[in-house]
XYZ file of C-alpha atoms in Angstrom:
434
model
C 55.079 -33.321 -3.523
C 56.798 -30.941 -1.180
C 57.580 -28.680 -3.817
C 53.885 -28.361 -4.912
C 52.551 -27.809 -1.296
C 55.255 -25.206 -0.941
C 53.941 -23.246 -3.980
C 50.475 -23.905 -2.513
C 51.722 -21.942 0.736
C 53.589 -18.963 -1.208
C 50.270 -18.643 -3.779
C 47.756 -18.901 -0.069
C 50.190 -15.868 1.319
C 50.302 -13.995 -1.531
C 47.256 -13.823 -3.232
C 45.148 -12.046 -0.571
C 47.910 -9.334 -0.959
C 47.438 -9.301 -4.284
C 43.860 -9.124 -3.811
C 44.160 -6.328 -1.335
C 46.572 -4.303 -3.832
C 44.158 -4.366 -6.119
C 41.117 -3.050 -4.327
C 43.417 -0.446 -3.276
C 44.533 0.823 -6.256
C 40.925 0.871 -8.057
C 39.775 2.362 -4.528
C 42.559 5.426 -5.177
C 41.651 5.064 -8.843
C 38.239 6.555 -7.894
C 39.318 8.255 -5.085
C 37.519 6.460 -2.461
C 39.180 5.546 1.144
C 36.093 4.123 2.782
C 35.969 4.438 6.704
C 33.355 3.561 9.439
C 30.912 6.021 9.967
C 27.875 6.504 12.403
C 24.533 6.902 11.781
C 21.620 6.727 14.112
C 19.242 3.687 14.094
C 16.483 3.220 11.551
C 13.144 3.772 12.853
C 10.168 1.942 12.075
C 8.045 2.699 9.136
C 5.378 5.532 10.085
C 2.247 3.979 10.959
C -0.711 3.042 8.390
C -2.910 5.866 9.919
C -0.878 8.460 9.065
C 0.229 7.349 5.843
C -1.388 7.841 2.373
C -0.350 4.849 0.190
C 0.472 5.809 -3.544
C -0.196 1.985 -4.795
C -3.546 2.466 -6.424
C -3.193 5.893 -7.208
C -2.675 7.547 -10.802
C 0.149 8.922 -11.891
C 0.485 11.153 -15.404
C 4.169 11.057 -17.106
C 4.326 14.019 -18.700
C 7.490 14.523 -21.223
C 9.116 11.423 -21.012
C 12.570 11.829 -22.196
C 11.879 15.420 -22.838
C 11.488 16.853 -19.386
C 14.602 14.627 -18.186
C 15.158 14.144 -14.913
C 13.992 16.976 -13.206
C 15.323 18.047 -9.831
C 13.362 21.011 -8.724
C 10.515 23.074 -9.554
C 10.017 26.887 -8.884
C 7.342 29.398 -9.542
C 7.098 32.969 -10.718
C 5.603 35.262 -7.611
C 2.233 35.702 -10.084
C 2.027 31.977 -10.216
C 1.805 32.268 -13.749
C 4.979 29.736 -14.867
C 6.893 27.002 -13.226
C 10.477 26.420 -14.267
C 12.085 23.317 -13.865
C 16.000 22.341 -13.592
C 16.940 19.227 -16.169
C 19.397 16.648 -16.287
C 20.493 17.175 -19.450
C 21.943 20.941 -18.610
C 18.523 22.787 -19.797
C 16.105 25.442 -17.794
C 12.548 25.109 -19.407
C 9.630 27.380 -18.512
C 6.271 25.510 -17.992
C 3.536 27.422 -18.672
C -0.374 26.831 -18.522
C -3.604 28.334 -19.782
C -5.436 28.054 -16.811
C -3.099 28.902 -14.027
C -5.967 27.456 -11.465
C -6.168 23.762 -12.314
C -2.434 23.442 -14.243
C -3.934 20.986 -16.484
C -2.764 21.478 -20.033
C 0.943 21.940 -19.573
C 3.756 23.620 -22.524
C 7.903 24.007 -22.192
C 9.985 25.834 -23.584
C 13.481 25.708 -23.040
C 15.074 29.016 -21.227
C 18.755 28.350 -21.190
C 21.224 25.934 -20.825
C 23.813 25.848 -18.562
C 26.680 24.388 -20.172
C 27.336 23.989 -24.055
C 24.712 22.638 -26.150
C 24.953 18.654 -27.751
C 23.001 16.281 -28.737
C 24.366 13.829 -26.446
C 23.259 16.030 -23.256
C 21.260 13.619 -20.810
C 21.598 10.627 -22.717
C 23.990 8.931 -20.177
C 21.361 8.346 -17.590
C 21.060 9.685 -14.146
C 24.456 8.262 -13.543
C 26.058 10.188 -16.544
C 27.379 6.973 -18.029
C 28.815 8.865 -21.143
C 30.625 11.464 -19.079
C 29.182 14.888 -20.896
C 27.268 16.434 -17.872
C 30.343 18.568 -16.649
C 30.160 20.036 -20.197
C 25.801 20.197 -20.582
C 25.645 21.536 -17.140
C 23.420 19.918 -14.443
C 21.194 22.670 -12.696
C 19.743 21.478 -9.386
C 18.407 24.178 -6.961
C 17.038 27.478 -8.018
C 15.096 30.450 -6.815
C 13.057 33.204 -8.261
C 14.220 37.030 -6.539
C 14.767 40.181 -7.915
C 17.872 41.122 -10.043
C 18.802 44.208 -7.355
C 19.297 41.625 -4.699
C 22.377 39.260 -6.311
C 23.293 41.095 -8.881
C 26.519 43.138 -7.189
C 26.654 44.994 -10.711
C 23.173 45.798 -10.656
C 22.251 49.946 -11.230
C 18.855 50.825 -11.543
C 20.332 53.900 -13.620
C 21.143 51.800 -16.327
C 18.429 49.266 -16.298
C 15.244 48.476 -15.062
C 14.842 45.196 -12.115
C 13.706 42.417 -13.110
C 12.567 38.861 -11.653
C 15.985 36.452 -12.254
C 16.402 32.853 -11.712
C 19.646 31.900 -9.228
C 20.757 28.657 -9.834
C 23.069 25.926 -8.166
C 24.605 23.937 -11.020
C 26.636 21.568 -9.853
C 29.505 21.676 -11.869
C 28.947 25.735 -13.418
C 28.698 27.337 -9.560
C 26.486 29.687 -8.599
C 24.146 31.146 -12.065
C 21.876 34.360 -12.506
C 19.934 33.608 -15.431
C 18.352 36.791 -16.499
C 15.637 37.686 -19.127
C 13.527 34.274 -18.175
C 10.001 35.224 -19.124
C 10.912 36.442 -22.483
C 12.702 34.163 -25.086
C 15.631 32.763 -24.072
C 17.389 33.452 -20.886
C 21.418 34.660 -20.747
C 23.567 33.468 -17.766
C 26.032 35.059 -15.680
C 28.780 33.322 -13.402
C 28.194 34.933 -9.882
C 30.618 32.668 -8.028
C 32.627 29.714 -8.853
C 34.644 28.928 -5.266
C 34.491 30.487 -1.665
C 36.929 33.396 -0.324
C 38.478 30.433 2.079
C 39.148 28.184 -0.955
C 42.348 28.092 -2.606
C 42.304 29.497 -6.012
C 42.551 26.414 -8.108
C 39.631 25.062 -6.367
C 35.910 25.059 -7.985
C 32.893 24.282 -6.510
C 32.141 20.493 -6.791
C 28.298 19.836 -6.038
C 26.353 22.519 -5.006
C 23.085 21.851 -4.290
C 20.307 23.597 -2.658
C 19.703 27.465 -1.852
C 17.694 29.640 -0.355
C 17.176 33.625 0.541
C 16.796 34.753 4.265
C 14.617 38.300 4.992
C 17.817 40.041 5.471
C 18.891 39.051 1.584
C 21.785 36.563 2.202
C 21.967 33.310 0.403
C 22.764 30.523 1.416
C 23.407 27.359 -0.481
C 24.668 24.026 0.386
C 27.637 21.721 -1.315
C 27.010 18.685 -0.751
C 30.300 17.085 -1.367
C 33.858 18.719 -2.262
C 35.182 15.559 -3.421
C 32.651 13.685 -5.735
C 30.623 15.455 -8.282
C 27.025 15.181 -9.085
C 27.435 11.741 -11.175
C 29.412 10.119 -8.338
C 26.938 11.323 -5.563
C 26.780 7.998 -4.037
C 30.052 7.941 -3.615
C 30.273 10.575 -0.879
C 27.333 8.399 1.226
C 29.250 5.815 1.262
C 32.637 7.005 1.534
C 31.862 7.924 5.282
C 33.712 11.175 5.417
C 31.631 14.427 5.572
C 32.942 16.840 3.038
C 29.540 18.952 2.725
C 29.339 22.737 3.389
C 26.906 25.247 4.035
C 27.643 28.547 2.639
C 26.688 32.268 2.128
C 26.936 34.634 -0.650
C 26.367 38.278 -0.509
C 26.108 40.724 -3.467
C 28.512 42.817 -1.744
C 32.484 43.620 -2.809
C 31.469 41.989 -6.471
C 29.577 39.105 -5.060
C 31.342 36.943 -2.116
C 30.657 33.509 -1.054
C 31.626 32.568 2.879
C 31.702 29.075 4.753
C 29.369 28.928 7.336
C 29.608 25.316 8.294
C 31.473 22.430 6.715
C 32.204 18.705 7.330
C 28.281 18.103 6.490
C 27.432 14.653 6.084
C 25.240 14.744 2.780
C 24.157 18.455 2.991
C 21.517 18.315 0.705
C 17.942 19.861 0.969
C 17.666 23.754 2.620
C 14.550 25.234 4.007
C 14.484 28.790 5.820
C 12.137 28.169 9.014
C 8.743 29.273 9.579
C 9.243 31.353 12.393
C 12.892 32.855 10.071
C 15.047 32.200 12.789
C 16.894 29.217 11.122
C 17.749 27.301 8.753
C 17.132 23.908 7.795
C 19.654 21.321 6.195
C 18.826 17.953 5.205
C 22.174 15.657 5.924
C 21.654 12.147 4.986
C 18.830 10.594 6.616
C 19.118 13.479 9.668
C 18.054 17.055 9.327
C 20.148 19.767 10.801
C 19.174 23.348 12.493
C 21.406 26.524 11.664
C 20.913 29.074 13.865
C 20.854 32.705 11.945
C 21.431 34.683 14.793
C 23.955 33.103 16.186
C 25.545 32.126 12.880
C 26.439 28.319 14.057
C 24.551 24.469 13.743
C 22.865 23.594 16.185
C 24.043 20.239 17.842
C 20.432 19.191 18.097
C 18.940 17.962 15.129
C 15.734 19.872 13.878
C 14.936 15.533 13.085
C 17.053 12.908 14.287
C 16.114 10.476 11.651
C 13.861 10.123 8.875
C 12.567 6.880 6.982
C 14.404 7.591 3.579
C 17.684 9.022 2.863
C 16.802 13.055 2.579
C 16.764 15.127 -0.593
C 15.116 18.837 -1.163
C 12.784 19.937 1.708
C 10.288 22.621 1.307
C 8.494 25.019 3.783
C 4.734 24.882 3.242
C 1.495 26.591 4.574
C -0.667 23.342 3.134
C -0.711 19.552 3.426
C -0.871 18.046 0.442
C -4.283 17.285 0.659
C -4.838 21.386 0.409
C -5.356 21.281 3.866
C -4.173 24.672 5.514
C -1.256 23.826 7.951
C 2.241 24.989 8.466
C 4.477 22.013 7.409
C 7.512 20.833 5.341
C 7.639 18.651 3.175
C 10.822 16.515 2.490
C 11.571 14.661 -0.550
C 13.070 10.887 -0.083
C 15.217 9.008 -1.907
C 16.524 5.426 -0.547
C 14.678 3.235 2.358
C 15.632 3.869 5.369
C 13.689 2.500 7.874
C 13.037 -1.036 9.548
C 13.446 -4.150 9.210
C 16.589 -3.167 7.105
C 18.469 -0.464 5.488
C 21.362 -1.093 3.088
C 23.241 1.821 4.138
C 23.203 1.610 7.853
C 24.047 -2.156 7.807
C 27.299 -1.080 5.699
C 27.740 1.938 7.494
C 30.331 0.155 10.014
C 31.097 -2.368 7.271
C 34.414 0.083 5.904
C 35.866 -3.251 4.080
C 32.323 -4.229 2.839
C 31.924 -0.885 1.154
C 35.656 -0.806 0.077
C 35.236 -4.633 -2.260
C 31.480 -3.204 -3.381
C 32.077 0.311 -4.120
C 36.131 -1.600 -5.735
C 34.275 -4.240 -8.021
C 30.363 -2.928 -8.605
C 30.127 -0.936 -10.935
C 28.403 2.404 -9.972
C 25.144 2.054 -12.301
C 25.154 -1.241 -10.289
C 25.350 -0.086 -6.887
C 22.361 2.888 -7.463
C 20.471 -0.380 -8.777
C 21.143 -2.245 -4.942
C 18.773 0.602 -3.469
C 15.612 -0.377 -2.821
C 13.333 1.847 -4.692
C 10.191 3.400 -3.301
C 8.506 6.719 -3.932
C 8.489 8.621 -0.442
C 6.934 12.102 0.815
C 7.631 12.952 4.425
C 5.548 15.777 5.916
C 6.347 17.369 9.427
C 5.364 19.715 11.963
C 6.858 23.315 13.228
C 8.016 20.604 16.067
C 9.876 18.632 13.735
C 7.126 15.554 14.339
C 6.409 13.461 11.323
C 2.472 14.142 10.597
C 2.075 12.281 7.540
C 3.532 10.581 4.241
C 2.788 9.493 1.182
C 3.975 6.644 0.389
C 4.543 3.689 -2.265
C 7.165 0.871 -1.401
C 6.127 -1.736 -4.357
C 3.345 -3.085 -2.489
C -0.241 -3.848 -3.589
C -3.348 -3.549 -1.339
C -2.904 -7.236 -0.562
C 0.718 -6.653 0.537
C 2.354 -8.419 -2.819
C 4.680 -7.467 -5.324
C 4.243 -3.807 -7.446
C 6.126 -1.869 -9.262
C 7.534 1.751 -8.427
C 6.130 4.087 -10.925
C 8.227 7.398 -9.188
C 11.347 6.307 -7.693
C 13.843 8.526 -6.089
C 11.687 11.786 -5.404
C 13.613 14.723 -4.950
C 10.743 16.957 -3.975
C 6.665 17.403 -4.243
C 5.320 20.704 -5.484
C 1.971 21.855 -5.584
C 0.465 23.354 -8.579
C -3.313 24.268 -9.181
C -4.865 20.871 -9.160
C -2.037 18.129 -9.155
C 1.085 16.931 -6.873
C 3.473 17.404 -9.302
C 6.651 14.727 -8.793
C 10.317 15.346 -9.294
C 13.168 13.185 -9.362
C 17.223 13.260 -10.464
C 16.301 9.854 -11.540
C 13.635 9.541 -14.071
C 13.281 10.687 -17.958
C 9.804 12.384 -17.150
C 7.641 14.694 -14.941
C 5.246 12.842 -13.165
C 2.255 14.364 -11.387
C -1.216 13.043 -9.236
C -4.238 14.879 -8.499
C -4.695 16.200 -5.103
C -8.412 15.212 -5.296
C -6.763 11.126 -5.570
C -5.277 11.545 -1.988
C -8.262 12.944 -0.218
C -9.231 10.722 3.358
């Protein structure tokens, strides 16, 4: 009997080491050290009055699991084609025949950023079967002229043209040239920063865009976890994002503005040009272009999801002529409860979760919702649209759109994107009218 109580004792001491071993070594296997981190308190959600619920209203799929999860949408200067960045490593032109309404939509595919297979985007969001560092993954992208990143560039030798300049987040920094015409040819602008060491590579770039004086800036939003591992660096609760610059100049250099960004995500230039703004986790950030530096006020202290792409607008998305932004939401955050700020000072909570879930598992422990934010010049939240898998009568729905990355208007329609879903998904404007 003593014996057996004895190895009782011994197995009681030395299993929760065992335990603790083991979440260790899976923790380093994936190369997480989980700390407490602070983030401010959720707010309510906005109220009713201000809020246009997406419940009841329409929604077209257009593509499914053709346009594949598509981050973010851009438009030619005419207005005459949209081009969209895919999960599965493609660029495809979307084109209409009546540019005024955008009803009757084609694609065709413009290039792809990494090699071509016939296994690219067929792991899921979460890139399950590992092939999106090889497809490519193109997030942010703007349309400028070829003279203005191109530090090769001589009109001598060929004419300008309108280029795309992407952020894929495992290529770098992309000029794709030739994109109305055919397919489009690429060309590596920048892979690291001058302050990086030379074995390093960028690991998640995001978002860019151009300032009136022709920089660009472009945010990383993590420089340990790639794209497929996002949710990794939320909950790993230390900032590795970066803002940074590149200029065409001496072959095309990229600087680091700011680092140590929680999240840096979205980017916005301000309406009045004098900053820029950077969504970080649920909190958007103000970096001051004169001065060169963040500003340790947030532009908004909190919003009710977790933040994505944000765009300057001159409309609402009724059509309604205002100067706004709109930001793009992902996960809930807002009262009574928020997953990530109840584990947020939880370090051993998100240690055994992020140790024994598996990561499809823990994107599937977000609440899902599909959620617009719109606000002010002020930074004050003037409206939302909004649908958190309620019907009219409060019960049960389901989430058509979940995980929007960003809204964009085109002729007609609201026009829906999202890392997260296999399709294109769009409302007309006419549906959300007061």
């Amino acid at each position: 009997m003593t014996l057996m109580v004895s190895k009782a004792r011994v197995l009681a001491a030395v299993l929760p080491i065992m335990v603790g071993l083991l979440l260790h070594g899976r923790l380093a296997f994936l190369g997480l050290s989980p700390v407490r981190f602070d983030l401010p308190r959720p707010l309510p959600l906005p109220d009713p009055r201000s809020t246009t619920r997406l419940g009841e209203v329409a929604f077209d799929l257009i593509g499914k699991d053709s346009i594949v999860y598509p981050e973010a949408l851009v438009k030619s200067p005419d207005g005459k084609f949209a081009f969209l960045s895919l999960g599965d490593g493609r660029i495809v032109r979307m084109t209409t025949k009546d540019t005024f309404e955008w009803r009757d939509l084609s694609w065709q595919t413009v290039v792809r950023t990494g090699e071509e297979s016939e296994d690219c985007g067929s792991g899921g969001p979460s890139d399950e079967n590992e092939i999106e560092s090889i497809c490519g993954r193109p997030l942010g992208m703007l349309v400028t002229r070829r003279s203005a990143i191109d530090p090769y560039y001589s009109s001598r030798s060929s004419a300008d043209e309108d280029v795309l300049l992407v952020a894929d987040s495992y290529k770098g920094l992309l000029m794709v040239t030739n994109i109305y015409r055919g397919d489009g040819a690429i060309r590596v602008l920048a892979t690291r920063a001058v302050q990086d060491p030379s074995g390093y590579r960028f690991n998640l770039l995001n978002a860019l865009v151009e300032t009136p004086d022709g920089s660009i800036y472009i945010t990383e939003t993590s420089r340990k976890f790639q794209r497929r591992r996002i949710f990794y660096e939320a909950m790993n609760g230390r900032p590795s994002g970066r803002l940074l610059r590149y200029s065409k100049q001496k072959g095309g250099v990229v600087d680091v503005v700011a680092k140590d960004l929680y999240m840096a995500n979205g980017l916005a230039l301000s309406h009045d040009g004098k900053s820029l703004l950077i969504v970080s986790g649920v909190t958007i950030r103000r970096f001051d272009l004169a001065l060169r530096r963040l500003d340790p006020k947030p532009f908004i202290d909190v919003m009710p999801g977790t933040g994505d792409n944000i765009r300057k607008m001159n409309v609402l998305p009724t059509g309604e002529r205002r100067k706004c932004y709109w930001a793009g939401l992902g996960g809930k955050y807002a009262q009574p409860f928020s997953l990530l700020y109840y584990l947020s000072d939880k370090a051993w909570v998100r240690s055994a979760m992020l140790a024994l879930v598996p990561y499809k598992k823990v994107i599937d422990l977000v609440p899902k919702w599909t959620a617009l934010a719109i606000y002010d010049e002020r930074g004050e939240r003037i409206g939302m649209l909004l649908d958190d898998g309620k019907d009219k009568g409060g019960g049960p729905a389901t989430v058509r759109v979940p995980w929007v990355s960003e809204v964009e208007p085109l002729g007609d329609y609201l026009y829906f994107l999202s890392w997260y879903n296999p399709f294109l998904a769009r409302i007309k404007r006419i549906d959300i009218q007061p």
